[in-house]
């Protein structure tokens, strides 16, 4: 590590990006390795870790893809200096009265276009496998291409049994169950489909929001946080199936 003055070290320690540091440790990625992948000087990566410096959007998204994590989690202020104020209305693409009203190709199309993250927190796996006939093939191919894929089903619902039947061999994909799963959250990169539960209505009749994250995401941020919380507090499928 290059020599630094005590004042710079003190400043860095107070401004360190601990989220980035932790993500690199979890992914077993070194400063030099990340810099080499991006084709930049390791000193730039070091500054992202030890200060509040925010990389250009291109590099930030490239880092997020390597680490399989949300770039806005690593840098919440990413792109803010380049954007006008974003309102929740900017993120709402469409609202459907029920999932049956959603254009059939939307489910499959968003998955096919995903390049970094796919998160499925779903209460009805059978519906999704019917809506996307080649779901298994798409998710396997995306995982092999470096896309982070996570799937959560409700604990105690029997959905995990169906999930294991659909995906008998699914290396590199996180399969979990969660007791608090209510709203169906379907994410492919910046595209979200949210089936919102309504008391007295069956899920098939619940309204659906089609959201697209824009910048700091005042509307979708809550759902993205909910997804991270679900997968952080869920039970891995292997444990759920253990006698």
Coordinates of N, CA and C in Angstrom, one line a residue:
X1 N 0.9 -1.2 0.0 CA 0.0 0.0 0.0 C 0.9 1.2 0.0
X2 N 0.6 2.2 -0.9 CA 1.4 3.4 -0.9 C 1.4 4.2 0.4
X3 N 2.5 4.9 0.7 CA 2.5 5.8 1.9 C 1.6 6.9 1.8
X4 N 0.9 7.2 2.9 CA 0.0 8.4 3.0 C 0.3 9.2 4.2
X5 N -0.1 10.4 4.1 CA 0.1 11.3 5.3 C -0.9 10.9 6.3
X6 N -0.6 11.2 7.6 CA -1.6 10.9 8.7 C -2.9 11.5 8.5
X7 N -2.9 12.8 8.0 CA -4.2 13.5 7.8 C -5.0 12.8 6.8
X8 N -4.4 12.4 5.7 CA -5.2 11.7 4.7 C -5.8 10.4 5.2
X9 N -5.0 9.6 6.0 CA -5.4 8.4 6.5 C -6.6 8.6 7.5
X10 N -6.5 9.6 8.3 CA -7.6 10.0 9.2 C -8.9 10.3 8.4
X11 N -8.7 11.1 7.4 CA -9.9 11.4 6.6 C -10.5 10.2 5.9
X12 N -9.7 9.3 5.4 CA -10.2 8.1 4.7 C -10.9 7.2 5.7
X13 N -10.4 7.1 6.9 CA -11.0 6.2 7.9 C -12.4 6.7 8.2
X14 N -12.6 8.0 8.2 CA -13.9 8.6 8.6 C -14.9 8.5 7.4
X15 N -14.4 8.4 6.2 CA -15.2 8.4 5.0 C -15.3 7.1 4.3
X16 N -14.7 6.0 4.8 CA -14.6 4.8 4.1 C -16.0 4.2 3.6
X17 N -16.0 3.7 2.5 CA -17.2 3.0 1.9 C -17.2 1.6 2.4
X18 N -17.8 1.4 3.6 CA -17.7 0.0 4.2 C -18.6 -1.0 3.4
X19 N -19.6 -0.5 2.7 CA -20.5 -1.4 1.9 C -19.7 -2.0 0.7
X20 N -18.9 -1.1 0.1 CA -18.0 -1.6 -1.0 C -17.0 -2.5 -0.5
X21 N -16.3 -2.2 0.6 CA -15.3 -3.0 1.2 C -15.9 -4.4 1.5
X22 N -17.0 -4.4 2.2 CA -17.7 -5.7 2.6 C -18.1 -6.5 1.4
X23 N -18.6 -5.9 0.3 CA -19.0 -6.6 -0.9 C -17.8 -7.2 -1.6
X24 N -16.7 -6.5 -1.6 CA -15.5 -7.1 -2.2 C -15.0 -8.3 -1.4
X25 N -15.0 -8.2 -0.1 CA -14.6 -9.3 0.7 C -15.5 -10.5 0.5
X26 N -16.8 -10.3 0.5 CA -17.8 -11.4 0.3 C -17.6 -12.1 -1.1
X27 N -17.3 -11.3 -2.1 CA -17.1 -11.8 -3.4 C -15.7 -12.3 -3.7
X28 N -14.8 -12.1 -2.7 CA -13.4 -12.5 -2.8 C -12.7 -11.8 -4.0
X29 N -13.0 -10.5 -4.1 CA -12.4 -9.7 -5.1 C -11.4 -8.7 -4.5
X30 N -10.2 -8.7 -5.0 CA -9.2 -7.7 -4.5 C -9.3 -6.4 -5.2
X31 N -8.6 -5.4 -4.7 CA -8.6 -4.1 -5.3 C -7.9 -4.2 -6.7
X32 N -6.8 -4.9 -6.7 CA -6.1 -5.1 -8.0 C -6.9 -5.9 -9.0
X33 N -7.6 -6.9 -8.5 CA -8.5 -7.7 -9.4 C -9.6 -6.9 -10.0
X34 N -10.2 -6.1 -9.2 CA -11.4 -5.3 -9.7 C -10.9 -4.2 -10.6
X35 N -9.7 -3.6 -10.3 CA -9.2 -2.6 -11.2 C -8.8 -3.2 -12.6
X36 N -8.2 -4.4 -12.5 CA -7.8 -5.1 -13.8 C -9.1 -5.4 -14.6
X37 N -10.1 -5.9 -14.0 CA -11.4 -6.2 -14.7 C -12.0 -4.9 -15.4
X38 N -11.8 -3.8 -14.7 CA -12.4 -2.5 -15.2 C -11.4 -1.8 -16.2
X39 N -10.2 -2.2 -16.1 CA -9.2 -1.6 -17.0 C -8.8 -0.2 -16.5
X40 N -8.7 -0.1 -15.1 CA -8.4 1.2 -14.5 C -7.2 1.1 -13.5
X41 N -6.7 2.2 -13.0 CA -5.7 2.2 -12.0 C -6.2 1.7 -10.7
X42 N -5.5 0.8 -10.0 CA -6.0 0.3 -8.7 C -6.2 1.5 -7.7
X43 N -5.4 2.6 -7.9 CA -5.6 3.7 -7.0 C -7.0 4.3 -7.0
X44 N -7.7 4.2 -8.2 CA -9.0 4.6 -8.3 C -10.0 3.8 -7.5
X45 N -9.8 2.5 -7.5 CA -10.6 1.6 -6.7 C -10.3 1.8 -5.2
X46 N -9.1 2.0 -4.9 CA -8.7 2.3 -3.5 C -9.4 3.6 -3.0
X47 N -9.5 4.6 -3.8 CA -10.2 5.8 -3.4 C -11.7 5.6 -3.2
X48 N -12.3 4.7 -4.1 CA -13.7 4.4 -3.9 C -14.0 3.7 -2.5
X49 N -13.0 2.9 -2.1 CA -13.1 2.2 -0.8 C -12.9 3.1 0.4
X50 N -11.9 4.0 0.3 CA -11.4 4.7 1.5 C -12.0 6.1 1.6
X51 N -12.7 6.6 0.6 CA -13.3 7.9 0.6 C -14.8 7.8 0.2
X52 N -15.4 9.0 0.1 CA -16.8 9.0 -0.4 C -16.9 9.3 -1.9
X53 N -15.7 9.2 -2.5 CA -15.7 9.4 -4.0 C -16.6 8.4 -4.7
X54 N -17.4 9.0 -5.6 CA -18.4 8.2 -6.4 C -17.8 8.0 -7.8
X55 N -17.7 6.8 -8.3 CA -17.2 6.6 -9.7 C -18.2 7.0 -10.7
X56 N -17.8 7.1 -12.0 CA -18.7 7.4 -13.1 C -19.7 6.2 -13.1
X57 N -20.9 6.5 -13.6 CA -22.0 5.5 -13.7 C -21.5 4.3 -14.4
X58 N -20.8 4.4 -15.5 CA -20.4 3.2 -16.2 C -19.5 2.3 -15.3
X59 N -18.6 2.8 -14.6 CA -17.8 2.0 -13.7 C -18.5 1.5 -12.5
X60 N -19.4 2.3 -12.0 CA -20.2 1.9 -10.8 C -21.1 0.6 -11.2
X61 N -21.7 0.7 -12.4 CA -22.5 -0.5 -12.8 C -21.7 -1.7 -13.1
X62 N -20.5 -1.4 -13.6 CA -19.6 -2.6 -13.9 C -19.1 -3.2 -12.6
X63 N -18.8 -2.4 -11.6 CA -18.4 -2.9 -10.3 C -19.6 -3.8 -9.7
X64 N -20.8 -3.2 -9.8 CA -21.9 -3.9 -9.2 C -22.2 -5.3 -9.9
X65 N -21.9 -5.3 -11.2 CA -22.1 -6.6 -11.9 C -21.0 -7.6 -11.4
X66 N -19.8 -7.2 -11.3 CA -18.7 -8.1 -10.8 C -19.1 -8.6 -9.4
X67 N -19.5 -7.7 -8.5 CA -19.8 -8.1 -7.1 C -21.2 -8.7 -6.9
X68 N -22.0 -8.6 -8.0 CA -23.4 -9.1 -8.0 C -24.2 -8.4 -6.8
X69 N -24.2 -7.1 -6.9 CA -24.9 -6.3 -5.9 C -25.4 -5.1 -6.5
X70 N -26.4 -4.4 -5.9 CA -27.0 -3.2 -6.4 C -26.1 -2.1 -6.4
X71 N -25.8 -1.4 -7.5 CA -24.9 -0.2 -7.5 C -25.4 0.9 -6.6
X72 N -26.7 1.1 -6.4 CA -27.2 2.1 -5.6 C -27.1 1.7 -4.1
X73 N -26.9 0.5 -3.8 CA -26.6 0.1 -2.4 C -25.2 0.5 -2.1
X74 N -24.2 0.3 -3.1 CA -22.9 0.7 -2.8 C -22.7 2.2 -2.8
X75 N -23.4 2.9 -3.7 CA -23.3 4.4 -3.8 C -24.7 5.0 -3.9
X76 N -25.4 5.2 -2.7 CA -26.8 5.7 -2.8 C -26.9 7.0 -3.5
X77 N -25.9 7.8 -3.6 CA -26.0 9.1 -4.3 C -25.5 9.0 -5.8
X78 N -25.4 7.8 -6.3 CA -25.0 7.6 -7.7 C -25.9 8.4 -8.6
X79 N -25.2 9.1 -9.5 CA -25.9 9.8 -10.6 C -26.7 11.0 -10.2
X80 N -26.8 11.3 -8.9 CA -27.6 12.4 -8.4 C -27.1 13.8 -9.0
X81 N -25.8 13.9 -9.1 CA -25.3 15.2 -9.7 C -25.7 15.4 -11.1
X82 N -26.1 14.3 -11.8 CA -26.4 14.4 -13.2 C -27.9 14.4 -13.5
X83 N -28.7 14.2 -12.5 CA -30.1 14.1 -12.7 C -30.9 15.2 -12.1
X84 N -32.0 15.6 -12.7 CA -33.0 16.5 -12.0 C -33.7 15.6 -11.0
X85 N -34.5 16.3 -10.1 CA -35.2 15.6 -9.1 C -36.1 14.6 -9.6
X86 N -36.1 13.4 -9.0 CA -37.0 12.3 -9.5 C -38.2 12.2 -8.6
X87 N -39.3 12.1 -9.2 CA -40.6 11.9 -8.4 C -41.0 10.5 -8.6
X88 N -41.8 10.0 -7.6 CA -42.3 8.6 -7.7 C -43.1 8.3 -9.0
X89 N -43.7 9.4 -9.6 CA -44.5 9.2 -10.8 C -43.6 8.8 -12.0
X90 N -42.3 9.3 -11.9 CA -41.4 8.9 -13.0 C -41.0 7.4 -13.0
X91 N -41.2 6.8 -11.9 CA -40.9 5.3 -11.8 C -42.0 4.4 -12.1
X92 N -43.2 4.9 -12.1 CA -44.4 4.1 -12.4 C -44.7 4.0 -13.9
X93 N -44.4 2.8 -14.4 CA -44.6 2.5 -15.8 C -46.0 2.2 -16.2
X94 N -46.7 1.4 -15.3 CA -48.1 1.0 -15.5 C -48.6 0.5 -14.3
X95 N -49.9 0.4 -14.2 CA -50.6 -0.2 -13.1 C -51.7 -1.1 -13.7
X96 N -51.7 -2.4 -13.3 CA -52.7 -3.3 -13.8 C -53.7 -3.8 -12.8
X97 N -54.9 -4.0 -13.1 CA -55.9 -4.3 -12.1 C -55.7 -5.7 -11.5
X98 N -55.0 -6.6 -12.3 CA -54.7 -7.9 -11.8 C -53.5 -8.5 -12.7
X99 N -52.9 -9.6 -12.2 CA -51.8 -10.1 -13.0 C -52.2 -10.7 -14.3
X100 N -53.5 -11.0 -14.4 CA -54.0 -11.5 -15.7 C -54.0 -10.4 -16.8
X101 N -54.0 -9.2 -16.4 CA -54.1 -8.0 -17.3 C -52.7 -7.6 -17.8
X102 N -51.6 -8.2 -17.2 CA -50.3 -7.9 -17.6 C -50.0 -8.5 -19.0
X103 N -49.4 -7.7 -20.0 CA -49.0 -8.3 -21.3 C -48.2 -9.5 -21.1
X104 N -48.6 -10.6 -21.7 CA -47.9 -11.9 -21.5 C -46.4 -11.8 -21.7
X105 N -45.9 -11.1 -22.6 CA -44.5 -11.0 -22.9 C -43.7 -10.3 -21.9
X106 N -44.3 -9.5 -21.0 CA -43.6 -8.7 -20.1 C -42.8 -9.5 -19.1
X107 N -43.4 -10.6 -18.6 CA -42.8 -11.4 -17.6 C -41.4 -12.0 -18.2
X108 N -41.6 -12.6 -19.4 CA -40.4 -13.2 -20.0 C -39.4 -12.2 -20.5
X109 N -39.9 -11.1 -21.1 CA -39.0 -10.1 -21.7 C -38.1 -9.4 -20.7
X110 N -38.6 -9.1 -19.5 CA -37.8 -8.5 -18.5 C -36.7 -9.4 -18.0
X111 N -37.0 -10.7 -17.9 CA -35.9 -11.7 -17.5 C -34.8 -11.8 -18.6
X112 N -35.3 -11.8 -19.9 CA -34.3 -12.0 -20.9 C -33.4 -10.8 -21.0
X113 N -33.9 -9.6 -20.7 CA -33.0 -8.4 -20.8 C -32.2 -8.1 -19.5
X114 N -32.4 -8.9 -18.5 CA -31.6 -8.7 -17.2 C -30.1 -9.0 -17.5
X115 N -29.2 -8.1 -17.0 CA -27.8 -8.4 -17.2 C -27.0 -8.4 -15.8
X116 N -27.7 -8.1 -14.7 CA -26.9 -8.1 -13.4 C -27.7 -8.7 -12.3
X117 N -29.0 -8.5 -12.2 CA -29.7 -9.0 -11.0 C -31.1 -9.5 -11.4
X118 N -31.5 -10.7 -10.9 CA -32.8 -11.2 -11.0 C -33.2 -11.7 -9.5
X119 N -34.3 -11.1 -9.0 CA -34.8 -11.4 -7.7 C -36.3 -11.8 -7.8
X120 N -36.6 -13.0 -7.4 CA -38.0 -13.4 -7.4 C -38.5 -13.8 -6.0
X121 N -39.3 -13.0 -5.4 CA -39.9 -13.3 -4.1 C -41.4 -13.6 -4.4
X122 N -41.8 -14.9 -4.6 CA -43.0 -15.2 -5.2 C -43.8 -16.2 -4.3
X123 N -45.1 -16.0 -4.2 CA -46.0 -16.9 -3.4 C -46.6 -18.0 -4.3
X124 N -46.6 -17.8 -5.6 CA -47.2 -18.8 -6.5 C -46.3 -19.1 -7.6
X125 N -45.5 -20.1 -7.4 CA -44.5 -20.5 -8.3 C -45.1 -21.1 -9.6
X126 N -46.2 -21.8 -9.4 CA -46.9 -22.4 -10.5 C -47.3 -21.4 -11.6
X127 N -47.9 -20.3 -11.1 CA -48.3 -19.2 -12.0 C -47.1 -18.7 -12.8
X128 N -46.0 -18.5 -12.1 CA -44.8 -17.9 -12.8 C -44.3 -18.9 -13.9
X129 N -44.2 -20.2 -13.6 CA -43.8 -21.2 -14.5 C -44.7 -21.3 -15.7
X130 N -46.0 -21.0 -15.5 CA -46.9 -21.0 -16.6 C -46.8 -19.7 -17.5
X131 N -46.5 -18.6 -16.8 CA -46.3 -17.3 -17.5 C -45.0 -17.3 -18.3
X132 N -44.0 -18.0 -17.8 CA -42.7 -18.0 -18.5 C -42.4 -19.5 -18.7
X133 N -42.7 -20.0 -19.9 CA -42.7 -21.5 -20.1 C -41.3 -22.0 -20.0
X134 N -40.2 -21.2 -20.3 CA -38.9 -21.7 -20.2 C -38.1 -21.0 -19.1
X135 N -38.8 -20.8 -18.0 CA -38.2 -20.1 -16.8 C -36.9 -20.8 -16.4
X136 N -36.9 -22.1 -16.2 CA -35.7 -22.8 -15.8 C -34.5 -22.5 -16.7
X137 N -34.7 -22.6 -18.0 CA -33.7 -22.4 -19.0 C -33.1 -21.0 -18.9
X138 N -34.0 -20.0 -18.8 CA -33.6 -18.6 -18.8 C -32.8 -18.3 -17.6
X139 N -33.2 -18.8 -16.4 CA -32.5 -18.5 -15.2 C -31.2 -19.2 -15.1
X140 N -31.1 -20.4 -15.6 CA -29.8 -21.1 -15.6 C -28.9 -20.4 -16.5
X141 N -29.3 -20.0 -17.7 CA -28.5 -19.3 -18.6 C -28.0 -17.9 -18.1
X142 N -28.9 -17.2 -17.4 CA -28.5 -15.9 -16.8 C -27.5 -16.1 -15.7
X143 N -27.7 -17.2 -14.9 CA -26.8 -17.4 -13.8 C -25.4 -17.7 -14.3
X144 N -25.3 -18.6 -15.4 CA -24.1 -18.9 -16.0 C -23.4 -17.7 -16.6
X145 N -24.2 -16.7 -17.0 CA -23.7 -15.5 -17.6 C -23.2 -14.5 -16.6
X146 N -23.3 -14.8 -15.3 CA -22.9 -13.9 -14.2 C -24.0 -13.1 -13.6
X147 N -25.2 -13.3 -14.0 CA -26.3 -12.6 -13.3 C -26.6 -13.2 -11.9
X148 N -26.8 -12.3 -10.9 CA -27.1 -12.8 -9.6 C -28.6 -13.2 -9.6
X149 N -28.9 -14.5 -9.3 CA -30.3 -14.9 -9.3 C -30.7 -15.4 -7.9
X150 N -31.8 -14.9 -7.3 CA -32.2 -15.3 -6.0 C -33.7 -15.6 -6.1
X151 N -34.2 -16.7 -5.5 CA -35.6 -17.0 -5.5 C -36.1 -17.3 -4.1
X152 N -37.2 -16.7 -3.6 CA -37.7 -16.9 -2.3 C -39.2 -17.3 -2.4
X153 N -39.6 -18.3 -1.6 CA -41.0 -18.7 -1.5 C -41.4 -18.7 -0.1
X154 N -42.7 -18.7 0.2 CA -43.2 -18.6 1.6 C -42.8 -19.9 2.3
X155 N -42.4 -19.7 3.6 CA -42.1 -20.9 4.4 C -43.4 -21.6 4.8
X156 N -43.4 -22.9 4.8 CA -44.5 -23.7 5.3 C -45.6 -23.8 4.2
X157 N -45.4 -23.3 3.0 CA -46.5 -23.3 2.0 C -46.4 -24.5 1.1
X158 N -45.3 -25.2 1.1 CA -45.1 -26.3 0.2 C -44.5 -25.9 -1.1
X159 N -44.4 -24.5 -1.3 CA -43.9 -24.0 -2.6 C -42.4 -24.4 -2.8
X160 N -41.7 -24.6 -1.7 CA -40.3 -25.0 -1.8 C -40.1 -26.4 -2.4
X161 N -41.1 -27.2 -2.2 CA -41.1 -28.6 -2.8 C -41.3 -28.5 -4.3
X162 N -42.2 -27.6 -4.7 CA -42.5 -27.4 -6.1 C -41.2 -26.8 -6.7
X163 N -40.6 -25.9 -6.0 CA -39.4 -25.2 -6.5 C -38.3 -26.2 -6.8
X164 N -38.1 -27.1 -5.9 CA -37.0 -28.1 -6.0 C -37.4 -29.1 -7.2
X165 N -38.7 -29.3 -7.4 CA -39.1 -30.1 -8.6 C -38.8 -29.4 -9.9
X166 N -39.0 -28.1 -9.9 CA -38.8 -27.3 -11.1 C -37.3 -27.1 -11.4
X167 N -36.6 -26.9 -10.3 CA -35.1 -26.6 -10.4 C -34.4 -27.7 -9.6
X168 N -34.4 -29.0 -10.1 CA -33.7 -30.0 -9.4 C -32.2 -29.8 -9.2
X169 N -31.6 -29.1 -10.2 CA -30.1 -28.8 -10.2 C -29.9 -27.4 -10.6
X170 N -29.6 -26.5 -9.7 CA -29.5 -25.1 -10.0 C -28.3 -24.5 -9.3
X171 N -27.1 -24.8 -9.7 CA -25.9 -24.3 -9.1 C -25.8 -22.8 -9.3
X172 N -25.3 -22.1 -8.2 CA -25.0 -20.7 -8.3 C -26.2 -19.8 -8.1
X173 N -27.4 -20.4 -7.7 CA -28.6 -19.6 -7.5 C -29.0 -19.8 -6.1
X174 N -29.4 -18.7 -5.4 CA -29.9 -18.7 -4.0 C -31.3 -19.1 -4.0
X175 N -31.7 -20.2 -3.3 CA -33.0 -20.6 -3.1 C -33.4 -20.6 -1.7
X176 N -34.4 -19.8 -1.3 CA -34.7 -19.7 0.2 C -36.2 -19.7 0.4
X177 N -36.6 -19.9 1.7 CA -37.9 -19.7 2.1 C -38.0 -18.6 3.2
X178 N -39.1 -17.9 3.3 CA -39.3 -16.8 4.2 C -40.7 -16.8 4.8
X179 N -40.8 -16.7 6.1 CA -42.1 -16.7 6.8 C -42.9 -15.5 6.6
X180 N -42.3 -14.3 6.3 CA -43.0 -13.1 6.2 C -43.3 -12.6 4.8
X181 N -43.2 -13.5 3.8 CA -43.4 -13.2 2.4 C -44.9 -12.9 2.1
X182 N -45.2 -11.7 1.7 CA -46.6 -11.4 1.4 C -46.8 -10.8 -0.1
X183 N -46.3 -9.6 -0.3 CA -46.3 -9.1 -1.7 C -45.4 -9.9 -2.6
X184 N -45.8 -10.2 -3.8 CA -44.9 -10.8 -4.7 C -44.0 -9.7 -5.4
X185 N -42.7 -9.9 -5.3 CA -41.8 -8.9 -5.8 C -40.9 -9.6 -6.9
X186 N -41.0 -9.1 -8.1 CA -40.4 -9.7 -9.3 C -39.4 -8.6 -9.8
X187 N -38.1 -8.9 -9.7 CA -37.2 -7.8 -10.2 C -36.2 -8.4 -11.2
X188 N -36.0 -7.6 -12.3 CA -35.0 -7.9 -13.3 C -34.3 -6.6 -13.5
X189 N -33.0 -6.5 -13.0 CA -32.3 -5.2 -13.0 C -33.1 -4.1 -12.5
X190 N -33.4 -3.1 -13.3 CA -34.2 -1.9 -12.8 C -35.7 -2.1 -13.0
X191 N -36.1 -3.2 -13.5 CA -37.6 -3.4 -13.7 C -38.2 -4.2 -12.6
X192 N -39.3 -3.7 -12.0 CA -40.0 -4.4 -10.9 C -41.4 -4.6 -11.3
X193 N -42.0 -5.8 -11.0 CA -43.4 -6.1 -11.0 C -43.8 -6.4 -9.5
X194 N -44.7 -5.7 -9.0 CA -45.1 -5.8 -7.6 C -46.6 -6.2 -7.5
X195 N -46.9 -7.4 -7.1 CA -48.3 -7.8 -6.9 C -48.6 -7.4 -5.4
X196 N -49.4 -6.4 -5.2 CA -49.7 -5.9 -3.9 C -50.9 -6.6 -3.3
X197 N -50.7 -7.2 -2.1 CA -51.9 -7.9 -1.4 C -52.9 -6.9 -1.0
X198 N -54.2 -7.4 -1.1 CA -55.3 -6.6 -0.6 C -56.2 -7.5 0.2
X199 N -56.5 -7.1 1.4 CA -57.4 -7.9 2.3 C -58.7 -8.2 1.6
X200 N -59.1 -9.5 1.6 CA -60.3 -9.9 1.0 C -60.2 -10.3 -0.5
X201 N -59.1 -10.1 -1.1 CA -58.9 -10.5 -2.5 C -57.9 -11.6 -2.6
X202 N -58.1 -12.6 -3.4 CA -57.1 -13.6 -3.7 C -56.0 -13.0 -4.5
X203 N -54.8 -13.5 -4.4 CA -53.6 -13.0 -5.2 C -53.9 -12.8 -6.6
X204 N -54.7 -13.7 -7.2 CA -54.9 -13.6 -8.7 C -55.7 -12.3 -9.1
X205 N -56.4 -11.7 -8.1 CA -57.2 -10.5 -8.3 C -56.5 -9.2 -7.8
X206 N -55.3 -9.4 -7.2 CA -54.6 -8.2 -6.6 C -54.0 -7.3 -7.7
X207 N -54.0 -6.0 -7.5 CA -53.4 -5.1 -8.5 C -51.9 -5.3 -8.6
X208 N -51.3 -4.9 -9.7 CA -49.9 -5.1 -10.0 C -49.3 -3.8 -10.5
X209 N -48.2 -3.4 -9.9 CA -47.4 -2.2 -10.3 C -46.2 -2.6 -11.1
X210 N -46.1 -1.9 -12.2 CA -44.8 -2.1 -13.0 C -44.0 -0.9 -12.8
X211 N -42.9 -1.0 -12.1 CA -42.0 0.1 -11.7 C -40.7 -0.1 -12.4
X212 N -40.0 1.1 -12.6 CA -38.7 1.1 -13.2 C -37.9 2.1 -12.3
X213 N -36.8 1.6 -11.8 CA -36.0 2.5 -10.9 C -35.3 3.6 -11.7
X214 N -35.4 4.8 -11.2 CA -34.8 5.9 -11.8 C -33.9 6.6 -10.8
X215 N -32.6 6.7 -11.0 CA -31.8 7.4 -10.1 C -31.9 6.9 -8.6
X216 N -32.1 7.8 -7.7 CA -32.2 7.4 -6.3 C -33.5 6.7 -5.9
X217 N -34.4 6.6 -6.8 CA -35.6 5.7 -6.7 C -36.5 6.0 -5.5
X218 N -37.2 7.1 -5.4 CA -38.0 7.4 -4.2 C -39.1 6.4 -4.0
X219 N -39.6 5.8 -5.1 CA -40.7 4.8 -5.0 C -40.2 3.4 -4.9
X220 N -39.3 3.0 -5.8 CA -38.8 1.6 -5.8 C -37.8 1.3 -4.7
X221 N -37.2 2.3 -4.1 CA -36.2 2.0 -3.1 C -36.7 1.2 -2.0
X222 N -38.0 1.4 -1.6 CA -38.6 0.6 -0.5 C -38.7 -0.8 -0.9
X223 N -39.1 -1.1 -2.1 CA -39.2 -2.5 -2.5 C -37.9 -3.2 -2.7
X224 N -36.9 -2.4 -3.1 CA -35.5 -3.0 -3.2 C -35.0 -3.3 -1.9
X225 N -35.2 -2.5 -0.9 CA -34.8 -2.7 0.5 C -35.5 -3.9 1.0
X226 N -36.8 -4.1 0.7 CA -37.6 -5.2 1.2 C -37.0 -6.5 0.6
X227 N -36.6 -6.5 -0.7 CA -36.0 -7.7 -1.3 C -34.7 -8.1 -0.6
X228 N -33.9 -7.1 -0.3 CA -32.6 -7.4 0.3 C -32.9 -8.0 1.7
X229 N -33.9 -7.4 2.4 CA -34.2 -7.9 3.8 C -34.7 -9.3 3.7
X230 N -35.5 -9.6 2.7 CA -36.1 -11.0 2.6 C -35.0 -12.0 2.5
X231 N -34.0 -11.7 1.6 CA -33.0 -12.7 1.3 C -31.9 -12.8 2.4
X232 N -31.8 -11.7 3.1 CA -30.8 -11.7 4.3 C -31.3 -12.4 5.5
X233 N -32.7 -12.5 5.6 CA -33.3 -13.1 6.8 C -34.0 -14.4 6.5
X234 N -33.9 -14.9 5.3 CA -34.6 -16.1 4.9 C -33.8 -17.3 5.3
X235 N -34.4 -18.5 5.1 CA -33.8 -19.8 5.4 C -33.4 -20.4 4.1
X236 N -32.1 -20.8 4.0 CA -31.7 -21.5 2.7 C -32.5 -22.7 2.5
X237 N -32.7 -23.0 1.2 CA -33.6 -24.2 0.9 C -33.1 -25.5 1.4
X238 N -31.8 -25.7 1.5 CA -31.3 -27.0 2.0 C -31.7 -27.2 3.4
X239 N -31.6 -26.1 4.2 CA -32.0 -26.2 5.6 C -33.5 -26.4 5.8
X240 N -34.3 -25.7 4.9 CA -35.8 -25.9 4.9 C -36.2 -27.3 4.7
X241 N -35.4 -28.0 3.8 CA -35.8 -29.4 3.5 C -35.2 -30.4 4.4
X242 N -34.3 -30.0 5.3 CA -33.7 -31.0 6.2 C -34.7 -31.5 7.2
X243 N -34.6 -32.8 7.5 CA -35.6 -33.4 8.4 C -35.3 -32.9 9.8

